[in-house]
Amino acid sequence: MADPATQSPYISSSAGGGPSEPGTTPIPAGGRDCKGTSSQSCAVHDLIFWRDVKKTGFVFGTSLIMLLSLAAFSVISVVSYLILALLSVTISFRVYKSVIQAVQKSEEGHPFKAYLDLDITLSSEAFHNYVNDAMVHVNRALKLIIRLFLVEDLVDSLKLAVVMWLMTYVGAVFNGITLLILGELLIFGIPVVYEKYKTQIDRYVGIIRDQTKSIIAKIQAKLPGAVKKKPE
C-alpha cells in the first residue's frame, strides 16, 4: 500500500478540496472551466454570465437599443441611421486629426492607418472550415425535421404539434421583434439568476423533469405505434 505522503496530488486535492496542482488554473467560484472547449464557446459563456461587466454591458446595451429601434422604425431607417452615425464619428475624427497635424505641422499620417493595414481577407481554408461546420448543423436539422414530420416517433411529433399550437397564441400577442427583445433579456438574465440560485433551481427542475417523464411514459405506453425508448 502506497504511503499517503507519496500519493498523487490529484487525489488529495480532489478529495479534500485542497489547493490545485501547481501550474493549473483554478476554476472561479460559480464559473466553469473552458478547457477543452472552443474559444468562441468560452467567450459566449463569459459574455452571458457577465464575467466582464463593461463588455457584456456594451453588447447587451447596443443590441437592445438596436432591437428597440427596429420595433419603432423600419430596417432601412435603422441601418441608414447607424451608418450615418458611424460615418459622422469617423469623418469628424479624420478632419480633427488633419487640422491638428496641420497646426502642429506633424506628419503622423492617417489616423486609421493601423486599421487600414489590417489583413481581413478570409482564406479559402477558413471559409471551407466554416462551411463544413455549418453543414454539420444543417444536416442534423434536416434529419430532425424529417424524423418529426414523417412521425418516426409519435410522441415527439405530437410534442411538436402542441408547441406549434401554443406558438399560434404567442404569435397573436407578440411580433418577431418583441420576441427577440424578450429573448435577449432572458439570455442575459437567466444565466446569472441560475448561477446564483443553482441549488434551488436544480431541485425544482429535477422534480418537474421526473413528473414530465412519468406522464410521457404513461401516454407513450397507451399510444399505438409509439416508439419504445430505452430507459436512460
PDB file of C-alpha atoms in Angstrom, residues 5-232:
ATOM      1  CA  ALA A   5       2.550  11.206   1.734  1.00  0.00           C
ATOM      2  CA  THR A   6       3.502   9.963  -1.733  1.00  0.00           C
ATOM      3  CA  GLN A   7       0.006   9.739  -3.138  1.00  0.00           C
ATOM      4  CA  SER A   8      -0.856  11.682  -6.279  1.00  0.00           C
ATOM      5  CA  PRO A   9      -1.697  15.328  -5.691  1.00  0.00           C
ATOM      6  CA  TYR A  10      -4.747  14.849  -7.916  1.00  0.00           C
ATOM      7  CA  ILE A  11      -6.325  12.503  -5.373  1.00  0.00           C
ATOM      8  CA  SER A  12      -5.627  14.638  -2.339  1.00  0.00           C
ATOM      9  CA  SER A  13      -6.811  17.871  -3.921  1.00  0.00           C
ATOM     10  CA  SER A  14      -9.997  16.404  -5.343  1.00  0.00           C
ATOM     11  CA  ALA A  15     -10.915  14.513  -2.227  1.00  0.00           C
ATOM     12  CA  GLY A  16     -10.184  17.167   0.319  1.00  0.00           C
ATOM     13  CA  GLY A  17     -10.814  20.286  -1.708  1.00  0.00           C
ATOM     14  CA  GLY A  18      -7.206  21.388  -1.132  1.00  0.00           C
ATOM     15  CA  PRO A  19      -5.107  23.589  -3.381  1.00  0.00           C
ATOM     16  CA  SER A  20      -4.975  22.676  -7.029  1.00  0.00           C
ATOM     17  CA  GLU A  21      -1.949  21.225  -8.733  1.00  0.00           C
ATOM     18  CA  PRO A  22       0.808  23.776  -9.394  1.00  0.00           C
ATOM     19  CA  GLY A  23       0.671  25.119 -12.925  1.00  0.00           C
ATOM     20  CA  THR A  24      -3.083  24.704 -13.331  1.00  0.00           C
ATOM     21  CA  THR A  25      -5.602  27.500 -13.451  1.00  0.00           C
ATOM     22  CA  PRO A  26      -8.207  27.314 -10.678  1.00  0.00           C
ATOM     23  CA  ILE A  27     -11.844  27.450 -11.685  1.00  0.00           C
ATOM     24  CA  PRO A  28     -13.506  30.626 -10.400  1.00  0.00           C
ATOM     25  CA  ALA A  29     -16.322  30.291  -7.935  1.00  0.00           C
ATOM     26  CA  GLY A  30     -19.637  29.882  -9.709  1.00  0.00           C
ATOM     27  CA  GLY A  31     -17.965  29.535 -13.100  1.00  0.00           C
ATOM     28  CA  ARG A  32     -16.795  26.679 -15.234  1.00  0.00           C
ATOM     29  CA  ASP A  33     -13.524  25.653 -16.785  1.00  0.00           C
ATOM     30  CA  CYS A  34     -13.340  26.479 -20.501  1.00  0.00           C
ATOM     31  CA  LYS A  35     -10.529  23.993 -21.071  1.00  0.00           C
ATOM     32  CA  GLY A  36     -11.397  21.607 -23.847  1.00  0.00           C
ATOM     33  CA  THR A  37     -13.996  23.903 -25.398  1.00  0.00           C
ATOM     34  CA  SER A  38     -13.628  26.256 -28.322  1.00  0.00           C
ATOM     35  CA  SER A  39     -12.632  29.852 -27.711  1.00  0.00           C
ATOM     36  CA  GLN A  40     -15.934  31.024 -29.221  1.00  0.00           C
ATOM     37  CA  SER A  41     -17.977  28.937 -26.775  1.00  0.00           C
ATOM     38  CA  CYS A  42     -15.903  30.169 -23.849  1.00  0.00           C
ATOM     39  CA  ALA A  43     -16.290  33.788 -24.988  1.00  0.00           C
ATOM     40  CA  VAL A  44     -20.074  33.410 -25.277  1.00  0.00           C
ATOM     41  CA  HIS A  45     -20.218  31.801 -21.818  1.00  0.00           C
ATOM     42  CA  ASP A  46     -18.229  34.640 -20.263  1.00  0.00           C
ATOM     43  CA  LEU A  47     -20.416  37.166 -22.082  1.00  0.00           C
ATOM     44  CA  ILE A  48     -23.813  35.929 -20.894  1.00  0.00           C
ATOM     45  CA  PHE A  49     -22.518  35.287 -17.363  1.00  0.00           C
ATOM     46  CA  TRP A  50     -21.299  38.902 -17.089  1.00  0.00           C
ATOM     47  CA  ARG A  51     -17.674  37.956 -16.377  1.00  0.00           C
ATOM     48  CA  ASP A  52     -16.615  41.310 -17.859  1.00  0.00           C
ATOM     49  CA  VAL A  53     -19.334  43.762 -16.862  1.00  0.00           C
ATOM     50  CA  LYS A  54     -18.208  46.505 -19.244  1.00  0.00           C
ATOM     51  CA  LYS A  55     -18.003  44.209 -22.259  1.00  0.00           C
ATOM     52  CA  THR A  56     -21.312  42.480 -21.547  1.00  0.00           C
ATOM     53  CA  GLY A  57     -22.988  45.802 -20.778  1.00  0.00           C
ATOM     54  CA  PHE A  58     -21.823  47.230 -24.095  1.00  0.00           C
ATOM     55  CA  VAL A  59     -23.033  44.218 -26.097  1.00  0.00           C
ATOM     56  CA  PHE A  60     -26.316  44.000 -24.200  1.00  0.00           C
ATOM     57  CA  GLY A  61     -26.989  47.744 -24.409  1.00  0.00           C
ATOM     58  CA  THR A  62     -26.192  48.163 -28.095  1.00  0.00           C
ATOM     59  CA  SER A  63     -28.136  45.080 -29.176  1.00  0.00           C
ATOM     60  CA  LEU A  64     -31.127  46.079 -27.037  1.00  0.00           C
ATOM     61  CA  ILE A  65     -31.116  49.609 -28.451  1.00  0.00           C
ATOM     62  CA  MET A  66     -30.968  48.194 -31.976  1.00  0.00           C
ATOM     63  CA  LEU A  67     -33.903  45.864 -31.327  1.00  0.00           C
ATOM     64  CA  LEU A  68     -35.931  48.674 -29.783  1.00  0.00           C
ATOM     65  CA  SER A  69     -35.117  50.826 -32.796  1.00  0.00           C
ATOM     66  CA  LEU A  70     -36.266  48.075 -35.144  1.00  0.00           C
ATOM     67  CA  ALA A  71     -39.505  47.847 -33.170  1.00  0.00           C
ATOM     68  CA  ALA A  72     -40.156  51.561 -33.725  1.00  0.00           C
ATOM     69  CA  PHE A  73     -38.662  52.125 -37.201  1.00  0.00           C
ATOM     70  CA  SER A  74     -38.130  50.184 -40.401  1.00  0.00           C
ATOM     71  CA  VAL A  75     -34.998  48.139 -41.020  1.00  0.00           C
ATOM     72  CA  ILE A  76     -33.883  50.521 -43.778  1.00  0.00           C
ATOM     73  CA  SER A  77     -34.174  53.539 -41.459  1.00  0.00           C
ATOM     74  CA  VAL A  78     -32.271  51.855 -38.624  1.00  0.00           C
ATOM     75  CA  VAL A  79     -29.444  50.693 -40.893  1.00  0.00           C
ATOM     76  CA  SER A  80     -29.225  54.115 -42.560  1.00  0.00           C
ATOM     77  CA  TYR A  81     -29.051  55.953 -39.224  1.00  0.00           C
ATOM     78  CA  LEU A  82     -26.411  53.561 -37.915  1.00  0.00           C
ATOM     79  CA  ILE A  83     -24.244  54.060 -40.995  1.00  0.00           C
ATOM     80  CA  LEU A  84     -24.708  57.837 -40.802  1.00  0.00           C
ATOM     81  CA  ALA A  85     -23.739  57.830 -37.118  1.00  0.00           C
ATOM     82  CA  LEU A  86     -20.628  55.753 -37.802  1.00  0.00           C
ATOM     83  CA  LEU A  87     -19.609  57.959 -40.736  1.00  0.00           C
ATOM     84  CA  SER A  88     -20.157  61.089 -38.639  1.00  0.00           C
ATOM     85  CA  VAL A  89     -17.775  59.789 -35.988  1.00  0.00           C
ATOM     86  CA  THR A  90     -15.056  58.636 -38.393  1.00  0.00           C
ATOM     87  CA  ILE A  91     -15.226  61.709 -40.655  1.00  0.00           C
ATOM     88  CA  SER A  92     -15.183  64.094 -37.679  1.00  0.00           C
ATOM     89  CA  PHE A  93     -12.204  62.318 -36.178  1.00  0.00           C
ATOM     90  CA  ARG A  94     -10.401  62.295 -39.538  1.00  0.00           C
ATOM     91  CA  VAL A  95     -10.937  66.047 -40.027  1.00  0.00           C
ATOM     92  CA  TYR A  96      -9.964  66.759 -36.414  1.00  0.00           C
ATOM     93  CA  LYS A  97      -6.682  64.864 -36.720  1.00  0.00           C
ATOM     94  CA  SER A  98      -5.944  66.555 -40.062  1.00  0.00           C
ATOM     95  CA  VAL A  99      -6.431  70.003 -38.507  1.00  0.00           C
ATOM     96  CA  ILE A 100      -4.241  69.092 -35.525  1.00  0.00           C
ATOM     97  CA  GLN A 101      -1.500  67.829 -37.836  1.00  0.00           C
ATOM     98  CA  ALA A 102      -1.710  70.998 -39.951  1.00  0.00           C
ATOM     99  CA  VAL A 103      -1.483  73.268 -36.900  1.00  0.00           C
ATOM    100  CA  GLN A 104       1.331  71.316 -35.274  1.00  0.00           C
ATOM    101  CA  LYS A 105       2.990  70.658 -38.654  1.00  0.00           C
ATOM    102  CA  SER A 106       3.394  66.981 -37.779  1.00  0.00           C
ATOM    103  CA  GLU A 107       3.385  64.024 -40.096  1.00  0.00           C
ATOM    104  CA  GLU A 108       1.562  61.366 -38.134  1.00  0.00           C
ATOM    105  CA  GLY A 109      -0.233  60.144 -41.215  1.00  0.00           C
ATOM    106  CA  HIS A 110      -3.716  58.739 -41.497  1.00  0.00           C
ATOM    107  CA  PRO A 111      -5.344  58.245 -38.045  1.00  0.00           C
ATOM    108  CA  PHE A 112      -6.842  54.910 -39.112  1.00  0.00           C
ATOM    109  CA  LYS A 113      -3.725  53.624 -40.868  1.00  0.00           C
ATOM    110  CA  ALA A 114      -3.258  50.780 -38.371  1.00  0.00           C
ATOM    111  CA  TYR A 115      -6.770  49.521 -39.118  1.00  0.00           C
ATOM    112  CA  LEU A 116      -6.462  50.087 -42.870  1.00  0.00           C
ATOM    113  CA  ASP A 117      -3.323  47.912 -42.933  1.00  0.00           C
ATOM    114  CA  LEU A 118      -5.019  45.016 -41.162  1.00  0.00           C
ATOM    115  CA  ASP A 119      -5.351  41.860 -43.222  1.00  0.00           C
ATOM    116  CA  ILE A 120      -9.050  40.973 -43.089  1.00  0.00           C
ATOM    117  CA  THR A 121      -9.091  38.614 -46.060  1.00  0.00           C
ATOM    118  CA  LEU A 122     -10.761  35.258 -45.458  1.00  0.00           C
ATOM    119  CA  SER A 123      -8.628  32.342 -46.607  1.00  0.00           C
ATOM    120  CA  SER A 124     -10.192  29.527 -48.568  1.00  0.00           C
ATOM    121  CA  GLU A 125      -9.244  27.066 -45.818  1.00  0.00           C
ATOM    122  CA  ALA A 126     -11.033  29.110 -43.167  1.00  0.00           C
ATOM    123  CA  PHE A 127     -14.045  29.515 -45.437  1.00  0.00           C
ATOM    124  CA  HIS A 128     -14.271  25.764 -46.023  1.00  0.00           C
ATOM    125  CA  ASN A 129     -13.958  25.121 -42.293  1.00  0.00           C
ATOM    126  CA  TYR A 130     -16.881  27.449 -41.578  1.00  0.00           C
ATOM    127  CA  VAL A 131     -18.932  25.820 -44.337  1.00  0.00           C
ATOM    128  CA  ASN A 132     -18.174  22.323 -43.032  1.00  0.00           C
ATOM    129  CA  ASP A 133     -19.169  23.319 -39.504  1.00  0.00           C
ATOM    130  CA  ALA A 134     -22.388  24.855 -40.811  1.00  0.00           C
ATOM    131  CA  MET A 135     -23.198  21.767 -42.878  1.00  0.00           C
ATOM    132  CA  VAL A 136     -22.983  19.569 -39.789  1.00  0.00           C
ATOM    133  CA  HIS A 137     -25.739  21.612 -38.135  1.00  0.00           C
ATOM    134  CA  VAL A 138     -27.783  21.813 -41.360  1.00  0.00           C
ATOM    135  CA  ASN A 139     -27.699  18.039 -41.853  1.00  0.00           C
ATOM    136  CA  ARG A 140     -28.627  17.462 -38.230  1.00  0.00           C
ATOM    137  CA  ALA A 141     -31.561  19.867 -38.552  1.00  0.00           C
ATOM    138  CA  LEU A 142     -32.761  18.223 -41.774  1.00  0.00           C
ATOM    139  CA  LYS A 143     -32.617  14.795 -40.165  1.00  0.00           C
ATOM    140  CA  LEU A 144     -34.615  16.060 -37.185  1.00  0.00           C
ATOM    141  CA  ILE A 145     -37.222  17.706 -39.436  1.00  0.00           C
ATOM    142  CA  ILE A 146     -37.703  14.521 -41.468  1.00  0.00           C
ATOM    143  CA  ARG A 147     -37.968  12.442 -38.292  1.00  0.00           C
ATOM    144  CA  LEU A 148     -40.629  14.734 -36.818  1.00  0.00           C
ATOM    145  CA  PHE A 149     -42.762  15.307 -39.913  1.00  0.00           C
ATOM    146  CA  LEU A 150     -42.688  11.675 -41.023  1.00  0.00           C
ATOM    147  CA  VAL A 151     -43.655  10.584 -37.482  1.00  0.00           C
ATOM    148  CA  GLU A 152     -40.773   8.298 -36.654  1.00  0.00           C
ATOM    149  CA  ASP A 153     -41.789   8.740 -33.027  1.00  0.00           C
ATOM    150  CA  LEU A 154     -45.454   9.589 -32.491  1.00  0.00           C
ATOM    151  CA  VAL A 155     -44.842  11.226 -29.107  1.00  0.00           C
ATOM    152  CA  ASP A 156     -42.150  13.562 -30.444  1.00  0.00           C
ATOM    153  CA  SER A 157     -44.352  14.577 -33.383  1.00  0.00           C
ATOM    154  CA  LEU A 158     -47.232  15.266 -31.002  1.00  0.00           C
ATOM    155  CA  LYS A 159     -44.923  17.405 -28.870  1.00  0.00           C
ATOM    156  CA  LEU A 160     -44.068  19.487 -31.935  1.00  0.00           C
ATOM    157  CA  ALA A 161     -47.766  19.840 -32.781  1.00  0.00           C
ATOM    158  CA  VAL A 162     -48.554  21.047 -29.261  1.00  0.00           C
ATOM    159  CA  VAL A 163     -45.669  23.523 -29.297  1.00  0.00           C
ATOM    160  CA  MET A 164     -46.742  24.916 -32.683  1.00  0.00           C
ATOM    161  CA  TRP A 165     -50.331  25.204 -31.453  1.00  0.00           C
ATOM    162  CA  LEU A 166     -49.123  27.205 -28.446  1.00  0.00           C
ATOM    163  CA  MET A 167     -46.975  29.363 -30.713  1.00  0.00           C
ATOM    164  CA  THR A 168     -50.091  30.433 -32.624  1.00  0.00           C
ATOM    165  CA  TYR A 169     -51.298  32.124 -29.432  1.00  0.00           C
ATOM    166  CA  VAL A 170     -47.857  33.615 -28.809  1.00  0.00           C
ATOM    167  CA  GLY A 171     -47.793  34.987 -32.353  1.00  0.00           C
ATOM    168  CA  ALA A 172     -51.195  36.572 -31.840  1.00  0.00           C
ATOM    169  CA  VAL A 173     -49.845  38.569 -28.879  1.00  0.00           C
ATOM    170  CA  PHE A 174     -46.211  39.251 -29.801  1.00  0.00           C
ATOM    171  CA  ASN A 175     -44.457  40.041 -33.060  1.00  0.00           C
ATOM    172  CA  GLY A 176     -40.997  38.846 -34.039  1.00  0.00           C
ATOM    173  CA  ILE A 177     -39.111  41.879 -32.739  1.00  0.00           C
ATOM    174  CA  THR A 178     -40.854  41.690 -29.366  1.00  0.00           C
ATOM    175  CA  LEU A 179     -39.890  38.024 -29.060  1.00  0.00           C
ATOM    176  CA  LEU A 180     -36.286  38.884 -29.921  1.00  0.00           C
ATOM    177  CA  ILE A 181     -36.249  41.567 -27.201  1.00  0.00           C
ATOM    178  CA  LEU A 182     -37.676  39.142 -24.655  1.00  0.00           C
ATOM    179  CA  GLY A 183     -35.190  36.505 -25.798  1.00  0.00           C
ATOM    180  CA  GLU A 184     -32.247  38.851 -25.278  1.00  0.00           C
ATOM    181  CA  LEU A 185     -33.473  39.800 -21.802  1.00  0.00           C
ATOM    182  CA  LEU A 186     -33.760  36.113 -20.923  1.00  0.00           C
ATOM    183  CA  ILE A 187     -30.351  35.231 -22.399  1.00  0.00           C
ATOM    184  CA  PHE A 188     -28.577  37.912 -20.387  1.00  0.00           C
ATOM    185  CA  GLY A 189     -30.714  37.480 -17.262  1.00  0.00           C
ATOM    186  CA  ILE A 190     -31.435  33.787 -16.688  1.00  0.00           C
ATOM    187  CA  PRO A 191     -27.797  32.538 -16.573  1.00  0.00           C
ATOM    188  CA  VAL A 192     -26.906  34.997 -13.817  1.00  0.00           C
ATOM    189  CA  VAL A 193     -30.012  34.092 -11.790  1.00  0.00           C
ATOM    190  CA  TYR A 194     -29.365  30.375 -12.310  1.00  0.00           C
ATOM    191  CA  GLU A 195     -25.752  30.738 -11.219  1.00  0.00           C
ATOM    192  CA  LYS A 196     -26.856  32.464  -8.020  1.00  0.00           C
ATOM    193  CA  TYR A 197     -29.713  30.077  -7.134  1.00  0.00           C
ATOM    194  CA  LYS A 198     -28.414  26.925  -8.813  1.00  0.00           C
ATOM    195  CA  THR A 199     -29.193  24.500  -5.970  1.00  0.00           C
ATOM    196  CA  GLN A 200     -32.809  25.544  -5.522  1.00  0.00           C
ATOM    197  CA  ILE A 201     -33.498  25.705  -9.265  1.00  0.00           C
ATOM    198  CA  ASP A 202     -31.949  22.294  -9.921  1.00  0.00           C
ATOM    199  CA  ARG A 203     -34.092  20.737  -7.222  1.00  0.00           C
ATOM    200  CA  TYR A 204     -37.358  22.055  -8.674  1.00  0.00           C
ATOM    201  CA  VAL A 205     -36.306  21.342 -12.255  1.00  0.00           C
ATOM    202  CA  GLY A 206     -35.489  17.761 -11.267  1.00  0.00           C
ATOM    203  CA  ILE A 207     -38.955  17.326  -9.766  1.00  0.00           C
ATOM    204  CA  ILE A 208     -40.616  18.744 -12.878  1.00  0.00           C
ATOM    205  CA  ARG A 209     -38.466  16.581 -15.162  1.00  0.00           C
ATOM    206  CA  ASP A 210     -39.335  13.404 -13.256  1.00  0.00           C
ATOM    207  CA  GLN A 211     -43.047  14.215 -13.352  1.00  0.00           C
ATOM    208  CA  THR A 212     -42.863  15.000 -17.078  1.00  0.00           C
ATOM    209  CA  LYS A 213     -41.025  11.775 -17.869  1.00  0.00           C
ATOM    210  CA  SER A 214     -43.588   9.818 -15.880  1.00  0.00           C
ATOM    211  CA  ILE A 215     -46.513  11.408 -17.738  1.00  0.00           C
ATOM    212  CA  ILE A 216     -44.863  10.941 -21.148  1.00  0.00           C
ATOM    213  CA  ALA A 217     -44.086   7.303 -20.361  1.00  0.00           C
ATOM    214  CA  LYS A 218     -47.737   6.666 -19.457  1.00  0.00           C
ATOM    215  CA  ILE A 219     -49.004   8.363 -22.609  1.00  0.00           C
ATOM    216  CA  GLN A 220     -46.446   6.604 -24.775  1.00  0.00           C
ATOM    217  CA  ALA A 221     -47.419   3.218 -23.359  1.00  0.00           C
ATOM    218  CA  LYS A 222     -51.056   3.774 -24.375  1.00  0.00           C
ATOM    219  CA  LEU A 223     -50.415   5.190 -27.874  1.00  0.00           C
ATOM    220  CA  PRO A 224     -50.369   2.693 -30.734  1.00  0.00           C
ATOM    221  CA  GLY A 225     -47.314   2.814 -32.937  1.00  0.00           C
ATOM    222  CA  ALA A 226     -45.216   4.785 -30.449  1.00  0.00           C
ATOM    223  CA  VAL A 227     -41.518   4.039 -30.455  1.00  0.00           C
ATOM    224  CA  LYS A 228     -40.409   2.387 -27.222  1.00  0.00           C
ATOM    225  CA  LYS A 229     -37.385   4.304 -25.990  1.00  0.00           C
ATOM    226  CA  LYS A 230     -34.732   2.590 -23.915  1.00  0.00           C
ATOM    227  CA  PRO A 231     -34.529   3.880 -20.345  1.00  0.00           C
ATOM    228  CA  GLU A 232     -31.503   6.105 -19.766  1.00  0.00           C
TER     229      GLU A 232
END
